[in-house]
Amino acid sequence: MYDSAERFPPPKCHPDTRVAIQKEIQDWVVDPGSAHSVFWLRASAGEGKSAIMQSIAQLLSSPDGNIVATFFFGRGWGIRTQGQYLFSTLAYQLAMNIPDLRFHIDQIMRLRPTLPSSSMDIQVRFLFVEAFARLGYLPSIPWTIIIDGLDGCDIESHLQAILNLIGEIVTIHHLPLRFLIASRPEPHIRQIFEGPILHGVTFCATISDHFDSSTDVEKFL
């Protein structure tokens, strides 16, 4: 989670820097008519991905904003490198931040208490697809989930499963969710984003394309 104790102090953007890319993300989060359910922010190590994601999470998280769940992968941080904890962690936050959904997730968990240790596809089936089917209404703007540092997932098969399941969530089940994902532009990650399930619903942005180094340096100084 973006405000977890183990991430304190979290990375953050210096005031008035990375303005263009942050605005583009904010506009996408609140745009009810966006054709893209996934926003992939890609950049090499050290370019400020996590700082941007932290800033967006702090600015737009519930109850006042539209971001309802976050997961920050972290290299060398135990369970934060393990993809099997992703969807159960996100579902917990969905239950906390969407009161009408909480009742349905609680009911499902009472009937299936082993879900947190189940496979990712089973977790998505019950904690996402079934829970939202019971919700009975759609928000005016889809809720947004942040996933940062996806390349920090230490098992490549888990990473592939995560992206494929996200693709199913937005293209097959049409849940009222958007995913803001940040990672390094690793070839195996790029290949999945450019594959059939995600290609048509993903907007890709590169930090370097939005980075005015001279402007940011002037503001920092």
GROMACS .gro file of C-alpha atoms in nm:
model
  221
    1MET     CA    1   0.000   0.000   0.000
    2TYR     CA    2   0.121   0.350  -0.072
    3ASP     CA    3   0.105   0.451   0.297
    4SER     CA    4   0.250   0.134   0.451
    5ALA     CA    5   0.506   0.169   0.729
    6GLU     CA    6   0.772  -0.030   0.543
    7ARG     CA    7   0.777   0.233   0.266
    8PHE     CA    8   0.833   0.524   0.505
    9PRO     CA    9   0.959   0.770   0.405
   10PRO     CA   10   0.814   0.706   0.059
   11PRO     CA   11   0.964   0.841  -0.262
   12LYS     CA   12   0.792   1.152  -0.388
   13CYS     CA   13   0.829   1.410  -0.662
   14HIS     CA   14   0.985   1.744  -0.576
   15PRO     CA   15   0.715   2.013  -0.594
   16ASP     CA   16   0.644   2.134  -0.948
   17THR     CA   17   0.852   1.864  -1.116
   18ARG     CA   18   0.728   1.585  -1.343
   19VAL     CA   19   0.425   1.808  -1.397
   20ALA     CA   20   0.338   1.699  -1.751
   21ILE     CA   21   0.332   1.325  -1.688
   22GLN     CA   22   0.146   1.365  -1.358
   23LYS     CA   23  -0.119   1.576  -1.529
   24GLU     CA   24  -0.158   1.322  -1.808
   25ILE     CA   25  -0.213   1.046  -1.552
   26GLN     CA   26  -0.455   1.255  -1.345
   27ASP     CA   27  -0.657   1.343  -1.654
   28TRP     CA   28  -0.680   0.975  -1.746
   29VAL     CA   29  -0.789   0.870  -1.397
   30VAL     CA   30  -1.083   1.112  -1.393
   31ASP     CA   31  -1.183   1.085  -1.761
   32PRO     CA   32  -1.514   0.894  -1.778
   33GLY     CA   33  -1.480   0.842  -2.152
   34SER     CA   34  -1.126   0.708  -2.181
   35ALA     CA   35  -1.090   0.423  -2.428
   36HIS     CA   36  -0.798   0.282  -2.228
   37SER     CA   37  -0.851   0.074  -1.915
   38VAL     CA   38  -0.477   0.033  -1.856
   39PHE     CA   39  -0.209   0.303  -1.835
   40TRP     CA   40   0.144   0.166  -1.856
   41LEU     CA   41   0.411   0.406  -1.732
   42ARG     CA   42   0.748   0.271  -1.835
   43ALA     CA   43   1.094   0.399  -1.750
   44SER     CA   44   1.439   0.276  -1.663
   45ALA     CA   45   1.566   0.247  -1.308
   46GLY     CA   46   1.615   0.581  -1.135
   47GLU     CA   47   1.386   0.786  -1.359
   48GLY     CA   48   1.128   0.845  -1.088
   49LYS     CA   49   0.849   0.596  -1.157
   50SER     CA   50   0.780   0.523  -0.792
   51ALA     CA   51   0.792   0.890  -0.695
   52ILE     CA   52   0.529   0.968  -0.958
   53MET     CA   53   0.308   0.678  -0.853
   54GLN     CA   54   0.337   0.778  -0.488
   55SER     CA   55   0.241   1.136  -0.569
   56ILE     CA   56  -0.060   1.024  -0.772
   57ALA     CA   57  -0.170   0.784  -0.498
   58GLN     CA   58  -0.151   1.051  -0.231
   59LEU     CA   59  -0.337   1.302  -0.445
   60LEU     CA   60  -0.618   1.087  -0.580
   61SER     CA   61  -0.680   0.810  -0.327
   62SER     CA   62  -1.013   0.746  -0.157
   63PRO     CA   63  -1.228   0.873   0.004
   64ASP     CA   64  -1.196   1.194  -0.197
   65GLY     CA   65  -1.030   1.056  -0.509
   66ASN     CA   66  -1.081   0.772  -0.751
   67ILE     CA   67  -0.786   0.548  -0.661
   68VAL     CA   68  -0.914   0.265  -0.443
   69ALA     CA   69  -0.618   0.026  -0.414
   70THR     CA   70  -0.240   0.024  -0.453
   71PHE     CA   71   0.037  -0.233  -0.456
   72PHE     CA   72   0.405  -0.140  -0.465
   73PHE     CA   73   0.637  -0.424  -0.560
   74GLY     CA   74   0.980  -0.393  -0.402
   75ARG     CA   75   1.297  -0.578  -0.495
   76GLY     CA   76   1.436  -0.760  -0.191
   77TRP     CA   77   1.130  -0.684   0.024
   78GLY     CA   78   0.994  -1.033   0.093
   79ILE     CA   79   0.625  -1.063   0.009
   80ARG     CA   80   0.641  -0.741  -0.193
   81THR     CA   81   0.830  -0.939  -0.460
   82GLN     CA   82   0.572  -1.218  -0.473
   83GLY     CA   83   0.287  -1.183  -0.717
   84GLN     CA   84   0.057  -1.430  -0.544
   85TYR     CA   85  -0.022  -1.169  -0.279
   86LEU     CA   86  -0.125  -0.901  -0.526
   87PHE     CA   87  -0.493  -0.968  -0.587
   88SER     CA   88  -0.581  -1.058  -0.228
   89THR     CA   89  -0.414  -0.736  -0.110
   90LEU     CA   90  -0.600  -0.533  -0.370
   91ALA     CA   91  -0.931  -0.700  -0.280
   92TYR     CA   92  -0.881  -0.609   0.086
   93GLN     CA   93  -0.832  -0.245  -0.010
   94LEU     CA   94  -1.134  -0.252  -0.242
   95ALA     CA   95  -1.343  -0.374   0.051
   96MET     CA   96  -1.208  -0.096   0.272
   97ASN     CA   97  -1.254   0.183   0.018
   98ILE     CA   98  -1.578   0.086  -0.156
   99PRO     CA   99  -1.833   0.039   0.125
  100ASP     CA  100  -2.099  -0.115  -0.100
  101LEU     CA  101  -1.848  -0.376  -0.217
  102ARG     CA  102  -1.727  -0.462   0.133
  103PHE     CA  103  -2.042  -0.656   0.221
  104HIS     CA  104  -2.010  -0.879  -0.085
  105ILE     CA  105  -1.638  -0.947  -0.037
  106ASP     CA  106  -1.702  -1.029   0.330
  107GLN     CA  107  -1.975  -1.275   0.232
  108ILE     CA  108  -1.751  -1.442  -0.024
  109MET     CA  109  -1.465  -1.468   0.226
  110ARG     CA  110  -1.692  -1.630   0.486
  111LEU     CA  111  -1.788  -1.897   0.236
  112ARG     CA  112  -1.434  -1.938   0.102
  113PRO     CA  113  -1.190  -1.854   0.384
  114THR     CA  114  -0.895  -2.009   0.198
  115LEU     CA  115  -0.910  -1.759  -0.087
  116PRO     CA  116  -0.602  -1.561   0.027
  117SER     CA  117  -0.392  -1.874  -0.029
  118SER     CA  118  -0.568  -1.979  -0.350
  119SER     CA  119  -0.424  -1.931  -0.697
  120MET     CA  120  -0.444  -1.587  -0.852
  121ASP     CA  121  -0.708  -1.686  -1.106
  122ILE     CA  122  -0.935  -1.820  -0.831
  123GLN     CA  123  -0.886  -1.501  -0.628
  124VAL     CA  124  -0.982  -1.289  -0.928
  125ARG     CA  125  -1.281  -1.508  -1.005
  126PHE     CA  126  -1.438  -1.467  -0.660
  127LEU     CA  127  -1.293  -1.150  -0.504
  128PHE     CA  128  -1.323  -0.944  -0.821
  129VAL     CA  129  -1.559  -1.091  -1.081
  130GLU     CA  130  -1.820  -1.235  -0.844
  131ALA     CA  131  -1.799  -0.948  -0.596
  132PHE     CA  132  -1.854  -0.684  -0.864
  133ALA     CA  133  -2.135  -0.889  -1.020
  134ARG     CA  134  -2.315  -0.868  -0.686
  135LEU     CA  135  -2.256  -0.493  -0.659
  136GLY     CA  136  -2.536  -0.417  -0.900
  137TYR     CA  137  -2.429  -0.074  -1.025
  138LEU     CA  138  -2.149   0.103  -1.210
  139PRO     CA  139  -1.967   0.415  -1.091
  140SER     CA  140  -1.975   0.722  -1.314
  141ILE     CA  141  -1.597   0.692  -1.351
  142PRO     CA  142  -1.420   0.355  -1.316
  143TRP     CA  143  -1.217   0.308  -1.000
  144THR     CA  144  -0.840   0.302  -1.046
  145ILE     CA  145  -0.585   0.057  -0.904
  146ILE     CA  146  -0.214   0.142  -0.891
  147ILE     CA  147   0.052  -0.126  -0.935
  148ASP     CA  148   0.408   0.006  -0.910
  149GLY     CA  149   0.735  -0.170  -0.986
  150LEU     CA  150   0.579  -0.466  -1.164
  151ASP     CA  151   0.924  -0.570  -1.286
  152GLY     CA  152   1.004  -0.632  -0.917
  153CYS     CA  153   0.782  -0.941  -0.923
  154ASP     CA  154   1.043  -1.212  -0.879
  155ILE     CA  155   0.868  -1.496  -1.065
  156GLU     CA  156   0.818  -1.430  -1.434
  157SER     CA  157   0.525  -1.672  -1.461
  158HIS     CA  158   0.348  -1.476  -1.185
  159LEU     CA  159   0.410  -1.150  -1.370
  160GLN     CA  160   0.267  -1.295  -1.689
  161ALA     CA  161  -0.037  -1.429  -1.502
  162ILE     CA  162  -0.095  -1.091  -1.336
  163LEU     CA  163  -0.105  -0.904  -1.667
  164ASN     CA  164  -0.321  -1.168  -1.833
  165LEU     CA  165  -0.569  -1.158  -1.544
  166ILE     CA  166  -0.579  -0.778  -1.557
  167GLY     CA  167  -0.651  -0.810  -1.928
  168GLU     CA  168  -0.939  -1.047  -1.854
  169ILE     CA  169  -1.075  -0.813  -1.585
  170VAL     CA  170  -1.105  -0.522  -1.825
  171THR     CA  171  -1.169  -0.689  -2.162
  172ILE     CA  172  -1.370  -1.002  -2.082
  173HIS     CA  173  -1.545  -0.923  -1.755
  174HIS     CA  174  -1.562  -0.547  -1.813
  175LEU     CA  175  -1.532  -0.464  -1.445
  176PRO     CA  176  -1.546  -0.090  -1.359
  177LEU     CA  177  -1.173  -0.080  -1.289
  178ARG     CA  178  -0.869   0.083  -1.444
  179PHE     CA  179  -0.509  -0.013  -1.381
  180LEU     CA  180  -0.219   0.231  -1.359
  181ILE     CA  181   0.095   0.019  -1.388
  182ALA     CA  182   0.458   0.131  -1.368
  183SER     CA  183   0.758  -0.081  -1.457
  184ARG     CA  184   1.086  -0.092  -1.637
  185PRO     CA  185   1.043  -0.157  -2.011
  186GLU     CA  186   1.170  -0.514  -1.988
  187PRO     CA  187   1.125  -0.715  -2.312
  188HIS     CA  188   0.907  -0.985  -2.153
  189ILE     CA  189   0.678  -0.719  -2.002
  190ARG     CA  190   0.658  -0.526  -2.328
  191GLN     CA  191   0.569  -0.846  -2.511
  192ILE     CA  192   0.264  -0.903  -2.288
  193PHE     CA  193   0.145  -0.544  -2.314
  194GLU     CA  194   0.174  -0.567  -2.692
  195GLY     CA  195  -0.010  -0.900  -2.698
  196PRO     CA  196  -0.373  -0.949  -2.802
  197ILE     CA  197  -0.540  -0.917  -2.463
  198LEU     CA  198  -0.388  -0.583  -2.355
  199HIS     CA  199  -0.274  -0.407  -2.671
  200GLY     CA  200  -0.606  -0.247  -2.760
  201VAL     CA  201  -0.687  -0.122  -2.409
  202THR     CA  202  -0.346   0.003  -2.296
  203PHE     CA  203  -0.206   0.355  -2.317
  204CYS     CA  204   0.173   0.358  -2.292
  205ALA     CA  205   0.374   0.655  -2.168
  206THR     CA  206   0.748   0.693  -2.119
  207ILE     CA  207   0.878   0.931  -1.854
  208SER     CA  208   1.164   1.052  -2.074
  209ASP     CA  209   0.913   1.169  -2.336
  210HIS     CA  210   0.756   1.402  -2.077
  211PHE     CA  211   1.072   1.511  -1.900
  212ASP     CA  212   1.193   1.867  -1.947
  213SER     CA  213   1.524   1.834  -1.766
  214SER     CA  214   1.613   2.203  -1.780
  215THR     CA  215   1.275   2.309  -1.640
  216ASP     CA  216   1.286   2.052  -1.360
  217VAL     CA  217   1.642   2.143  -1.266
  218GLU     CA  218   1.551   2.513  -1.250
  219LYS     CA  219   1.256   2.437  -1.021
  220PHE     CA  220   1.466   2.212  -0.801
  221LEU     CA  221   1.733   2.479  -0.763
   0.00000   0.00000   0.00000
